[in-house]
GROMACS .gro file of C-alpha atoms in nm:
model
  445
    1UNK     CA    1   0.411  -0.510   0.298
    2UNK     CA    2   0.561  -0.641   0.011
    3UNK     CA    3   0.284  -0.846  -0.247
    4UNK     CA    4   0.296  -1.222  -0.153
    5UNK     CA    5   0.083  -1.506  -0.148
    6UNK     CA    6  -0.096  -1.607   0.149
    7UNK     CA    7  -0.180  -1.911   0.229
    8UNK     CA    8  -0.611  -2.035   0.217
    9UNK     CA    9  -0.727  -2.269   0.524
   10UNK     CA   10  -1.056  -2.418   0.495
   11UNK     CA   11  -1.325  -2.182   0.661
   12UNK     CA   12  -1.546  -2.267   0.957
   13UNK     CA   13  -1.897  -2.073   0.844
   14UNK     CA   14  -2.098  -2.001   1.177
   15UNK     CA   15  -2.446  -1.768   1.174
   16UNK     CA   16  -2.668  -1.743   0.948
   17UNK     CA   17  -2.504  -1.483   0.692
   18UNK     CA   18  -2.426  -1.648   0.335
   19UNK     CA   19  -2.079  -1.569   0.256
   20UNK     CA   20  -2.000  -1.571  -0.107
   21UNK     CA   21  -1.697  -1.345  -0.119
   22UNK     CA   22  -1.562  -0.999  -0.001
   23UNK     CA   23  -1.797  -0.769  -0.174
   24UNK     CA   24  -2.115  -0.923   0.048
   25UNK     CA   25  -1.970  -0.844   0.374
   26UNK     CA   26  -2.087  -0.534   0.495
   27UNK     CA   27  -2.440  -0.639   0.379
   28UNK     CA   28  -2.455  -0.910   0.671
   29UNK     CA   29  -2.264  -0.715   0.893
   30UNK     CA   30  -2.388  -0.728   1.267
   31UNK     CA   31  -2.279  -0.651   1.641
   32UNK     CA   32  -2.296  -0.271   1.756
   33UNK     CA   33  -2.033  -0.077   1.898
   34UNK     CA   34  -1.942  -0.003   2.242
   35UNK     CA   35  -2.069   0.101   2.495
   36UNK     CA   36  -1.751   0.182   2.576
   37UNK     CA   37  -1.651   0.181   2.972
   38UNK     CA   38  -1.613   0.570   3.124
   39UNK     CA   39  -1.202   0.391   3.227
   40UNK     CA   40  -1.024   0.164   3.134
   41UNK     CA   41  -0.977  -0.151   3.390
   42UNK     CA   42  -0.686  -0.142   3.642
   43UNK     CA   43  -0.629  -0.489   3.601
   44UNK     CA   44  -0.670  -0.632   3.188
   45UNK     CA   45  -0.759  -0.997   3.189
   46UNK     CA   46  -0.896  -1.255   2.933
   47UNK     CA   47  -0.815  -1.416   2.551
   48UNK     CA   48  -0.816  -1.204   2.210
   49UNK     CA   49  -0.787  -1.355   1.896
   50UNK     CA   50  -0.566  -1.190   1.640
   51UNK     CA   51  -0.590  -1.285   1.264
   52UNK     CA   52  -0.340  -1.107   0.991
   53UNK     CA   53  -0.252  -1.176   0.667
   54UNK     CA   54   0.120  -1.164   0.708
   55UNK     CA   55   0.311  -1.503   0.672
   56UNK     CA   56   0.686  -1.633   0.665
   57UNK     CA   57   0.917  -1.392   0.841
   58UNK     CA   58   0.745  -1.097   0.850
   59UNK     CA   59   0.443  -1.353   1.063
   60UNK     CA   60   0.753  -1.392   1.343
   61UNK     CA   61   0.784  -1.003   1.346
   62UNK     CA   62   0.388  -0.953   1.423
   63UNK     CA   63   0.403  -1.276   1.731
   64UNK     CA   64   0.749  -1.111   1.831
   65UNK     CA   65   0.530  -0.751   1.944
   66UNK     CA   66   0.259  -0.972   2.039
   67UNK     CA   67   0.478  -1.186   2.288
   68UNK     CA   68   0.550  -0.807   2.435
   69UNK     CA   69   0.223  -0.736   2.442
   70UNK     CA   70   0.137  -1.014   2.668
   71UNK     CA   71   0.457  -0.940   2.865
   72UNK     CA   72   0.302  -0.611   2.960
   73UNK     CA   73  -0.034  -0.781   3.034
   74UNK     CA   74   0.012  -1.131   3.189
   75UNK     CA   75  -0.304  -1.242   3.233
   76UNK     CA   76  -0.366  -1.136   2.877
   77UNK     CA   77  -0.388  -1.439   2.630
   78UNK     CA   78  -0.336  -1.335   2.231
   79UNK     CA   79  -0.401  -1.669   2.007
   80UNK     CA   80  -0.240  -1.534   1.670
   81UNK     CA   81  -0.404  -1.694   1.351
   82UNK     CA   82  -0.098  -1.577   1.096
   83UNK     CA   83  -0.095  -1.580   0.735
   84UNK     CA   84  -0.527  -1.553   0.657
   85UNK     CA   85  -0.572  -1.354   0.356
   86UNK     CA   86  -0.819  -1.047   0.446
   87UNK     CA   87  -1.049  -1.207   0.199
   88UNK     CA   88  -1.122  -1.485   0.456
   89UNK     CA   89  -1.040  -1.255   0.782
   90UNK     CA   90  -1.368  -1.031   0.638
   91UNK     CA   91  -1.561  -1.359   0.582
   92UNK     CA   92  -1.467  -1.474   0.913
   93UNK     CA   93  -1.574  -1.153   1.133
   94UNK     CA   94  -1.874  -1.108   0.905
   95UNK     CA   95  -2.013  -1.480   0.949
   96UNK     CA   96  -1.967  -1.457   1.345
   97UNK     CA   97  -1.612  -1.600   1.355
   98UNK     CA   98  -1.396  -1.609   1.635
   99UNK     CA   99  -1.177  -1.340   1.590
  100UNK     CA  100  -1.185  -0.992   1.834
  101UNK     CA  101  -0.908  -0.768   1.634
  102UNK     CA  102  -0.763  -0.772   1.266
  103UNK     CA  103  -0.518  -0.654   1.070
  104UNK     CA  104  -0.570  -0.625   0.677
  105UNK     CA  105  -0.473  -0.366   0.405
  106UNK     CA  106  -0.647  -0.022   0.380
  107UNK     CA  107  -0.702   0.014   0.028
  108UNK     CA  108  -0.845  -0.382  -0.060
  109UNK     CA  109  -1.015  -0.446   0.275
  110UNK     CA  110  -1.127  -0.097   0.494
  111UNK     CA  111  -1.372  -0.010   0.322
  112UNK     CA  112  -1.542  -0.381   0.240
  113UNK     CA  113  -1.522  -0.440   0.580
  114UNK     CA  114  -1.572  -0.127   0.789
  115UNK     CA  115  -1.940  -0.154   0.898
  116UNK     CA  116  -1.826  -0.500   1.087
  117UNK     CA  117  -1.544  -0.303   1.295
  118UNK     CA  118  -1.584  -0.134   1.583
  119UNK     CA  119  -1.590   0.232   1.583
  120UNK     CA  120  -1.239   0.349   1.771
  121UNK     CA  121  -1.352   0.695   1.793
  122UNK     CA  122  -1.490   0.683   2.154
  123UNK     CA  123  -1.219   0.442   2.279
  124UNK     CA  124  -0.985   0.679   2.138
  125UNK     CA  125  -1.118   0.958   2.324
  126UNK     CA  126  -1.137   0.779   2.617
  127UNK     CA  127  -0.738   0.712   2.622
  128UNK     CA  128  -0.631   1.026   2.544
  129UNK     CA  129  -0.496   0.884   2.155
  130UNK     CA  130  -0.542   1.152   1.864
  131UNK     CA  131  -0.508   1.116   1.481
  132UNK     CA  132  -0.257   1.386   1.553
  133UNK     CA  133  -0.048   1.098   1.666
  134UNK     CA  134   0.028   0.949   1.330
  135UNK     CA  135   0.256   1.042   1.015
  136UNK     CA  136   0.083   1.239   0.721
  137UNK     CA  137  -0.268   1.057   0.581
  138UNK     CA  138  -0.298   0.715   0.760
  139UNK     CA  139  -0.521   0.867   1.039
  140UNK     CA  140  -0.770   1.009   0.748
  141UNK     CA  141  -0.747   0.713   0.565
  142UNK     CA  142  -0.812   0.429   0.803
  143UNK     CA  143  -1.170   0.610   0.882
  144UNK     CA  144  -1.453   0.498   0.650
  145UNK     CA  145  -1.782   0.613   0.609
  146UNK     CA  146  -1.764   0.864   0.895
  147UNK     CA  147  -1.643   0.615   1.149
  148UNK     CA  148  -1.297   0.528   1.326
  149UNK     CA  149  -1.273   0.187   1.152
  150UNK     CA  150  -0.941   0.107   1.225
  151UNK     CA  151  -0.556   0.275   1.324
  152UNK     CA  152  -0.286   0.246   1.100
  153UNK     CA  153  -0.012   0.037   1.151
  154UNK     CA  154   0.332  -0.001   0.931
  155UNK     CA  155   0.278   0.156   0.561
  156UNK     CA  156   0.405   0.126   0.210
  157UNK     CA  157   0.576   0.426   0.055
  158UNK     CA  158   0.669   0.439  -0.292
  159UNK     CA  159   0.928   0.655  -0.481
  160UNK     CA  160   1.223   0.634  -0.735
  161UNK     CA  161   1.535   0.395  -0.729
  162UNK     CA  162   1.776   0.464  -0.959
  163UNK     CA  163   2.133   0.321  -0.993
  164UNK     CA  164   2.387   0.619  -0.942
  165UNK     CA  165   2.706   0.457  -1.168
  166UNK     CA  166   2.451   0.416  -1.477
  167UNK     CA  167   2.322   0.850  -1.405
  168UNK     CA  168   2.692   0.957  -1.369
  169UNK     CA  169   2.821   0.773  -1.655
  170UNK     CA  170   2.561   0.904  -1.868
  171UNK     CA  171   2.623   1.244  -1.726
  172UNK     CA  172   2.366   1.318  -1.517
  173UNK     CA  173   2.462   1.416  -1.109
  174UNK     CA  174   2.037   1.429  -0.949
  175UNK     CA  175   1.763   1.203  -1.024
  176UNK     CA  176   1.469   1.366  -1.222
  177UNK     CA  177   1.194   1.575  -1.036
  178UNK     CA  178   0.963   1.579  -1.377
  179UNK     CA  179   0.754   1.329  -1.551
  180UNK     CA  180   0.958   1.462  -1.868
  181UNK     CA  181   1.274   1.480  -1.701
  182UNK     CA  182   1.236   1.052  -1.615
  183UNK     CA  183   1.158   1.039  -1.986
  184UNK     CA  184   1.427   1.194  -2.133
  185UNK     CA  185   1.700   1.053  -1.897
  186UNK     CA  186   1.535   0.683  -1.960
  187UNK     CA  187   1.567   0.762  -2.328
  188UNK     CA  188   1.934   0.833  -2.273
  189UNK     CA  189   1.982   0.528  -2.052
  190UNK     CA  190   1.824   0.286  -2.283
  191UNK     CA  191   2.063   0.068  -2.498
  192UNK     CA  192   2.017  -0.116  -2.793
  193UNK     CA  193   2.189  -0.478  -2.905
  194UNK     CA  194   2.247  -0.494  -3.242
  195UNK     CA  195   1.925  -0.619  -3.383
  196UNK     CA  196   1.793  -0.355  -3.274
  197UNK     CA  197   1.627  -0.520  -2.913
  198UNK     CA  198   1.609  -0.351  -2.594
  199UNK     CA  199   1.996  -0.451  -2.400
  200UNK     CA  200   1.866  -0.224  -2.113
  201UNK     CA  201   1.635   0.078  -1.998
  202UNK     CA  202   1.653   0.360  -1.807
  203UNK     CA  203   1.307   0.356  -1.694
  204UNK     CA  204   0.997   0.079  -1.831
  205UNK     CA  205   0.687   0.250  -1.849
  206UNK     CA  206   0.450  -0.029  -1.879
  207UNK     CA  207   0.181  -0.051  -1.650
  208UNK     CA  208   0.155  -0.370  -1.486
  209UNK     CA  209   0.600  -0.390  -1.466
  210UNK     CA  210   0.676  -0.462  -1.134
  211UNK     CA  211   0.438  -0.185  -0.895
  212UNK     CA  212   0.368   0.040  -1.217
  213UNK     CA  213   0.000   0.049  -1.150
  214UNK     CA  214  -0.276   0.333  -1.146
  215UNK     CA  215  -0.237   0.366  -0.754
  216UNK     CA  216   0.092   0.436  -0.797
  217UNK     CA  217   0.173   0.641  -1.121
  218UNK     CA  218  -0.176   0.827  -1.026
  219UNK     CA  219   0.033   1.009  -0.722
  220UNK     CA  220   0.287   1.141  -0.978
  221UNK     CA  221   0.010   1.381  -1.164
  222UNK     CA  222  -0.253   1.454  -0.843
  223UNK     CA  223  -0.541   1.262  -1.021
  224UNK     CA  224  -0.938   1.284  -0.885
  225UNK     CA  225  -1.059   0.922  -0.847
  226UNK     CA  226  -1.383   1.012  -0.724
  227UNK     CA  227  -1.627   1.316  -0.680
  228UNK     CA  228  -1.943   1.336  -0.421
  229UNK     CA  229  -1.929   0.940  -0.410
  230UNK     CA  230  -1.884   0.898  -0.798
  231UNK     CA  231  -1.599   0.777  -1.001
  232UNK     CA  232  -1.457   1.091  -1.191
  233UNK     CA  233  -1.180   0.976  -1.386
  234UNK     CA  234  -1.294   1.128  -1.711
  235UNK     CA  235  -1.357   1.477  -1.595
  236UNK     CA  236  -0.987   1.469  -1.430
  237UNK     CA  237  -0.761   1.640  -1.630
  238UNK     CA  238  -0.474   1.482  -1.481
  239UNK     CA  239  -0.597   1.114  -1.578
  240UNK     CA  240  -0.594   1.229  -1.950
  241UNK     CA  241  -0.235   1.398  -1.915
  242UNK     CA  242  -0.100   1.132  -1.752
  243UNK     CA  243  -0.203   0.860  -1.952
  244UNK     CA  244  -0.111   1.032  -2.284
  245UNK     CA  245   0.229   1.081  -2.126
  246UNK     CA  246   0.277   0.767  -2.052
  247UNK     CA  247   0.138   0.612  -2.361
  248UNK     CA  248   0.352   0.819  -2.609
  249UNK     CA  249   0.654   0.734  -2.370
  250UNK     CA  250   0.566   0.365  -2.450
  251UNK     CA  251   0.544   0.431  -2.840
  252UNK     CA  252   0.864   0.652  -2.839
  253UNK     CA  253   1.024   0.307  -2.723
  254UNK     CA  254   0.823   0.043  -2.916
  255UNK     CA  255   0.542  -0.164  -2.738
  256UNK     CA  256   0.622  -0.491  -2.823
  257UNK     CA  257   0.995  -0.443  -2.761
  258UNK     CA  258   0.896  -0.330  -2.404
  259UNK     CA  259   0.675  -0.662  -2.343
  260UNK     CA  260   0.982  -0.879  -2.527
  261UNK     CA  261   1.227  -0.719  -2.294
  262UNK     CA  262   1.006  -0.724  -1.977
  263UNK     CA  263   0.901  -1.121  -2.009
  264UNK     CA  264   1.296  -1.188  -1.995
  265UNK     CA  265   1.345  -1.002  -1.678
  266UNK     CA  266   1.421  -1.165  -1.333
  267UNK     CA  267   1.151  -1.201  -1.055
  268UNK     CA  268   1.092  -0.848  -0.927
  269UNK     CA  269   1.149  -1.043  -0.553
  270UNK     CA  270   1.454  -1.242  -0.648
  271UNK     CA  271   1.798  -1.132  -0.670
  272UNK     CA  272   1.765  -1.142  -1.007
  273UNK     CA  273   1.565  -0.781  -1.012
  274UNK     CA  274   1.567  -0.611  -1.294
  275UNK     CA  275   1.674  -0.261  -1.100
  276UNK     CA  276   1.947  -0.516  -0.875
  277UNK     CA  277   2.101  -0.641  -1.211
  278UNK     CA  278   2.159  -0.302  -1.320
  279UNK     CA  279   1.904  -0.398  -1.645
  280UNK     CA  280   1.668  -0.077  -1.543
  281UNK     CA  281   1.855   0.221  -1.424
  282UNK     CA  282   1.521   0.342  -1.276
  283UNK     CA  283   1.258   0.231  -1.098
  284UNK     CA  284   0.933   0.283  -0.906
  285UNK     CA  285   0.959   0.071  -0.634
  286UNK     CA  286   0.817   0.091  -0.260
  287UNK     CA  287   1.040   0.114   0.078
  288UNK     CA  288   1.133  -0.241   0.148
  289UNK     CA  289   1.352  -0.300  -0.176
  290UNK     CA  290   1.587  -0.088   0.029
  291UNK     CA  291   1.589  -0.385   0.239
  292UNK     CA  292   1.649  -0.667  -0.023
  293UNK     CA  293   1.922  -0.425  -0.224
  294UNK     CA  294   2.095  -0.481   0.118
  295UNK     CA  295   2.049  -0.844   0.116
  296UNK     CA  296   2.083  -0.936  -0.209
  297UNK     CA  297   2.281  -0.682  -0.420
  298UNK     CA  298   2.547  -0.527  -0.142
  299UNK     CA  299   2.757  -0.375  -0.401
  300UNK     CA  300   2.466  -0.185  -0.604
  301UNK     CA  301   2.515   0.210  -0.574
  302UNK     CA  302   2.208   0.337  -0.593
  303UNK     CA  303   2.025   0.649  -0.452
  304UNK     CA  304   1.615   0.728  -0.317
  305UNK     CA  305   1.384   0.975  -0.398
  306UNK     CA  306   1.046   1.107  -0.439
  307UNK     CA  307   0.892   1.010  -0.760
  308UNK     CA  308   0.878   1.239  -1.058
  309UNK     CA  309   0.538   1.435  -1.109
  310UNK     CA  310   0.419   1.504  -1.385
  311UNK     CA  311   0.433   1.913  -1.593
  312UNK     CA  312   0.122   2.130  -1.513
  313UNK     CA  313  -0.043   1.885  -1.304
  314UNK     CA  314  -0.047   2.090  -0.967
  315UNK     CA  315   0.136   1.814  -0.791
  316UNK     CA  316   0.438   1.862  -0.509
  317UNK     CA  317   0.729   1.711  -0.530
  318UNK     CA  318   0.873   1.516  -0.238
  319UNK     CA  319   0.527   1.322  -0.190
  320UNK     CA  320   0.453   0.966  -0.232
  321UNK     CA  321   0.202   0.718  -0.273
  322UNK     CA  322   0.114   0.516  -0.016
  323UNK     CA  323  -0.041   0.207   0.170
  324UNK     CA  324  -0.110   0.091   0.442
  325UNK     CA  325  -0.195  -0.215   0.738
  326UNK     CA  326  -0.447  -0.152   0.962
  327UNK     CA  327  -0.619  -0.291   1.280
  328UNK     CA  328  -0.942  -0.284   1.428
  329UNK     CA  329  -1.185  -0.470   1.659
  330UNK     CA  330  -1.460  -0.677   1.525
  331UNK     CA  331  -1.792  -0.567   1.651
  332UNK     CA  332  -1.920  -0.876   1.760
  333UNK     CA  333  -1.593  -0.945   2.007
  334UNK     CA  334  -1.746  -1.032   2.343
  335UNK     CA  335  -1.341  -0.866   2.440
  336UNK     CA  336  -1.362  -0.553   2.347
  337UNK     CA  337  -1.146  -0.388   2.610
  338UNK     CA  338  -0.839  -0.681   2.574
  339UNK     CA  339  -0.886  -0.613   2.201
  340UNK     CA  340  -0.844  -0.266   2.257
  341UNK     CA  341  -0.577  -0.315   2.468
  342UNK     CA  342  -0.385  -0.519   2.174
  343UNK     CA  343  -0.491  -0.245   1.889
  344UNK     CA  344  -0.351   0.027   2.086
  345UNK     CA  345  -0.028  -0.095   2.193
  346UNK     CA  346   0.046  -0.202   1.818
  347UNK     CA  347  -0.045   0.101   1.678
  348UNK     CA  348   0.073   0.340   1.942
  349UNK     CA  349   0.324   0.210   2.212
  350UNK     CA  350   0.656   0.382   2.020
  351UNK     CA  351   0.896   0.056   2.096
  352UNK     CA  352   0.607  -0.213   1.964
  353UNK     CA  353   0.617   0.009   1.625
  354UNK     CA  354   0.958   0.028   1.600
  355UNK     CA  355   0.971  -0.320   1.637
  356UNK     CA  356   0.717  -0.389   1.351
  357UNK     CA  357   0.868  -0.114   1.154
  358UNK     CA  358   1.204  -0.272   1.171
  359UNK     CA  359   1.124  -0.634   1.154
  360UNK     CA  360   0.888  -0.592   0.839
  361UNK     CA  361   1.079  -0.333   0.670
  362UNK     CA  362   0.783  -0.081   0.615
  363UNK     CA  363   0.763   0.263   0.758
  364UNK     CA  364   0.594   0.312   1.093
  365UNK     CA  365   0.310   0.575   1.041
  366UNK     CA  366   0.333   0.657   1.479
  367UNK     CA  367   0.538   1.003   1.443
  368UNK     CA  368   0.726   0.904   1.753
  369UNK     CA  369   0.816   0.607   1.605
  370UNK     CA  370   0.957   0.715   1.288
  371UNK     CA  371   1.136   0.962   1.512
  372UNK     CA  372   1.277   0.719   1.693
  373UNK     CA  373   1.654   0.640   1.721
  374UNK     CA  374   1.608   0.325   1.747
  375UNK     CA  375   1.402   0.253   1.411
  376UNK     CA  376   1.662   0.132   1.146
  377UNK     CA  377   1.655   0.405   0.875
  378UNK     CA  378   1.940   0.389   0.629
  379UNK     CA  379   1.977   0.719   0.402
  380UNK     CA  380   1.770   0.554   0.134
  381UNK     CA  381   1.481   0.442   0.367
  382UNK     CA  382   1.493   0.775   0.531
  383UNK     CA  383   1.359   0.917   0.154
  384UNK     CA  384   1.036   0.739   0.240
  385UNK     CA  385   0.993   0.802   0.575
  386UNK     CA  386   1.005   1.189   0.525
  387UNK     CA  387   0.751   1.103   0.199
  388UNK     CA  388   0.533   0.949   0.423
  389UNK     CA  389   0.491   1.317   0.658
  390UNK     CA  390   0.466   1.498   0.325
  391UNK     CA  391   0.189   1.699   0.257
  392UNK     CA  392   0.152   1.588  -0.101
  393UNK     CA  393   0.158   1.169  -0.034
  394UNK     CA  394  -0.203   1.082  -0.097
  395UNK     CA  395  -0.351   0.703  -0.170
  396UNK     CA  396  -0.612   0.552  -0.380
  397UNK     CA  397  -0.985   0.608  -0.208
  398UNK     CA  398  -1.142   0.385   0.009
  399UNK     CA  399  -1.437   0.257  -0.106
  400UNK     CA  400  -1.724  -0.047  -0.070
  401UNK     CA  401  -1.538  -0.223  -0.335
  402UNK     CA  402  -1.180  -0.245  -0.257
  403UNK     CA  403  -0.910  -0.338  -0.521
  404UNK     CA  404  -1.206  -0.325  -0.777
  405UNK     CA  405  -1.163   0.038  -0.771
  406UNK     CA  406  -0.813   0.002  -0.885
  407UNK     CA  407  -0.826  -0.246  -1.090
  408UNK     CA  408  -1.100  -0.152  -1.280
  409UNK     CA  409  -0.847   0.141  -1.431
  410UNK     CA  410  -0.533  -0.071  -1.457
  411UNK     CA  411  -0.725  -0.293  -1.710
  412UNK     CA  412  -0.822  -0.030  -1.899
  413UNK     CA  413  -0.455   0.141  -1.899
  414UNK     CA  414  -0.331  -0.193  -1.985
  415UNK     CA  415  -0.494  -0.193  -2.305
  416UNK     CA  416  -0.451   0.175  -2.350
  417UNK     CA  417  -0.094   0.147  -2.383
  418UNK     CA  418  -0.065  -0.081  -2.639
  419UNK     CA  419  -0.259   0.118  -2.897
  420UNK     CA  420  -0.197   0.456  -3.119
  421UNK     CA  421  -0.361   0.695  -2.832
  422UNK     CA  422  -0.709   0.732  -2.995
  423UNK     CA  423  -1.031   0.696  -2.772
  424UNK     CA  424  -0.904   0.796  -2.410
  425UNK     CA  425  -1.190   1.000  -2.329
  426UNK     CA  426  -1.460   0.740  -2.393
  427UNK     CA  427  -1.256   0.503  -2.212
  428UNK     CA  428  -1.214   0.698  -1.911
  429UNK     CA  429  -1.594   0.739  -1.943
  430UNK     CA  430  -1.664   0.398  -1.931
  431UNK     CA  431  -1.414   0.281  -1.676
  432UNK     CA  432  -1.665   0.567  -1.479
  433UNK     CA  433  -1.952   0.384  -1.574
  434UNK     CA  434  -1.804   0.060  -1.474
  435UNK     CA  435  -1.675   0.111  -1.144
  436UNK     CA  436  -1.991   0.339  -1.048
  437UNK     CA  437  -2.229  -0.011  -1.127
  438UNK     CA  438  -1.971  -0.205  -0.889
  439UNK     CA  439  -2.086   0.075  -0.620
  440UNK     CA  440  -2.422   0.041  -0.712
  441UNK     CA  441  -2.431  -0.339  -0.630
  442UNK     CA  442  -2.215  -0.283  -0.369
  443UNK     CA  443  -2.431  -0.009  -0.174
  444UNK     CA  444  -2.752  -0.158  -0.245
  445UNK     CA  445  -2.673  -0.491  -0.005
   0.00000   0.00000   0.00000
């Protein structure tokens, strides 16, 4: 689930709930869950209403599985409300909309919106459907709160790209496994024009280039985000390593020659991509570039693997970090048990997620499905599915106040990178501060 932009229809406000933006949801949140039926009906009838955020071609892929959804269940109708950003799809279901099941993005949305979703947990039980059933993390982290907010459905997986003709000619046969083994290959990839200006790199290490963010580089050195409900970046060892890594690695090349060079770079979702172009040797980059190196860059060889992690820092190698989509069934829905029906055939009927998996171009977190033979898993997308199962691929928390959480620390990294190293610890300490307030307002509604 590649970033894109999503188009914003005017929204019809029903109840009695102000709606002012994401971070007041779950203080108007009504409905109640269940109670949930002892079996399921013999015969499924009725409407559900569907709302996602995805758009263009990857909309057709959601209304393709839906059309087989309804196939399966006749009397079953599914209107589809396609390419809603989850800001509004939260506003909608908190406000009393008309919508019965969801899909939105764990790590912005879950746990914003949680308390206004139905808890799965008994339907689960009911149908026989365990977290057992899905790849790695996305079971833990699509609960919030203590309750079975939503199931996962396709994920993001990130790792390394890195363009095999630059590695060999430079000598080097196997991607880098180390923080300081990316560094000093990148160092011996980089070229100079004669002015003394970047001509090409073998790795950038700004934060904020293409998906260099805190979510992502954070995996690489096992970071604490949080402790008993807190923000904990500045008693994390990890945070301070990392960032001082990656700082120095920014001075070693010259800040403002890495923001020169980066603002005359290609769109990161054009062919023009820096990594495509063979301008970047290496790259952090998430599962479906696999899919536009096919369309738009046939003759690139290139190679997939887990991301570097960094010395000392306790993490495994062969990890990732991830993302993912999610579903669940707003608690007001008067259709519960069709809404059901529609969550768990998306999330756990093997040829429906195979079928998202494929069309999309994400990784399907149902283990049967990323089994399957039928999912289309080149060598280099089969890197992230077996990152996805690893033990060591974590994500950023879920928490009351979504992206905030993140971006709170990539602003403050942002900055940090540009200067001579000096003040880390109070910063850390105060991006604490900072995103503990946002939880305080947050938890008080």
């Amino acid at each position: 689930m590649h970033p894109a932009l999503r188009p914003l229809r005017r929204l019809r406000r029903t109840g009695t709930c102000l709606v002012a933006g994401a971070l007041l949801l779950t203080g108007c949140a009504a409905g109640t869950d269940g109670p949930v039926p002892a079996k399921a009906p013999s015969h499924l009838s009725g409407s559900v209403q569907l709302w996602h955020h995805y758009a263009g071609r990857e909309a057709t892929v959601v209304q393709a599985a839906v059309d087989d959804f309804e196939q399966k269940y006749p009397d079953v109708h599914v209107t589809v409300h396609s390419g809603q950003p989850d800001t509004k799809i939260t506003q909608v279901v908190s406000s009393g909309g008309d919508a019965d099941a969801m899909i939105t993005n764990v790590n912005t949305t879950l746990g914003t919106a949680c308390k206004t979703m139905e808890d799965l947990a008994p339907w689960m039980r009911r149908d026989g459907i365990s977290d057992h059933d899905f790849q790695g993390i996305f079971a833990q982290a699509t609960a919030f709160g203590g309750r079975r907010c939503a199931l996962p459905t396709t994920s993001d997986v990130y790792g390394l790209y890195y363009n095999r003709t630059l590695l060999s000619r430079a000598g080097y046969r196997t991607p880098p496994r180390t923080l300081r083994q990316l560094e000093d290959m990148a160092m011996k990839l980089t070229t100079y024009h004669a002015d003394g200006s970047l001509k090409t790199l073998g790795f950038n290490p700004l934060v904020g280039f293409q998906q260099n963010t805190s979510s992502t580089l954070g995996h690489a050195a096992n970071v604490r985000w949080m402790k008993d409900g807190d923000a904990a970046l500045g008693s994390s060892p990890q945070w301070h390593a990392l960032m001082t890594w990656q700082q120095k690695f920014v001075q070693r090349i010259g800040y403002a020659k890495l923001k020169t060079f980066t603002a005359g770079l290609g769109d990161e979702w054009s062919a023009d991509n820096a990594f495509q172009t063979g301008r970047v040797a290496m790259v952090l980059d998430g599962e479906w570039r696999v899919a536009f190196i096919q369309e738009q860059a046939k003759g690139l060889r290139y190679g997939t693997a887990p991301f570097p992690v960094l010395d000392g820092s306790g993490q495994r190698y062969g990890g990732g970090a991830t993302s993912a989509a999610d579903i669940g069934i707003n608690k007001r829905s008067a259709r519960k048990e069709a809404a059901w029906a529609l969550v768990k055939y998306l999330t756990t009927d093997t040829d429906a997620a195979v079928k998202l998996a494929n069309g999309i171009k994400n990784i399907p977190t149902l283990k049967s499905a990323a089994a399957s033979p039928h999912l289309d898993a080149p060598p280099p997308y089969r890197t992230f599915i077996d990152a996805s199962a690893h033990p060591a691929s974590d994500t950023s928390p879920v928490t009351e106040i979504g992206s905030t959480l993140t971006a709170t620390v990539d602003a403050f990294w942002t900055g940090y990178q540009q200067g001579s190293g000096r003040g880390l610890d109070g910063g850390l300490h105060k991006v604490d501060t900072d995103i503990d307030n946002a939880l305080g307002l947050r938890r008080a509604k």
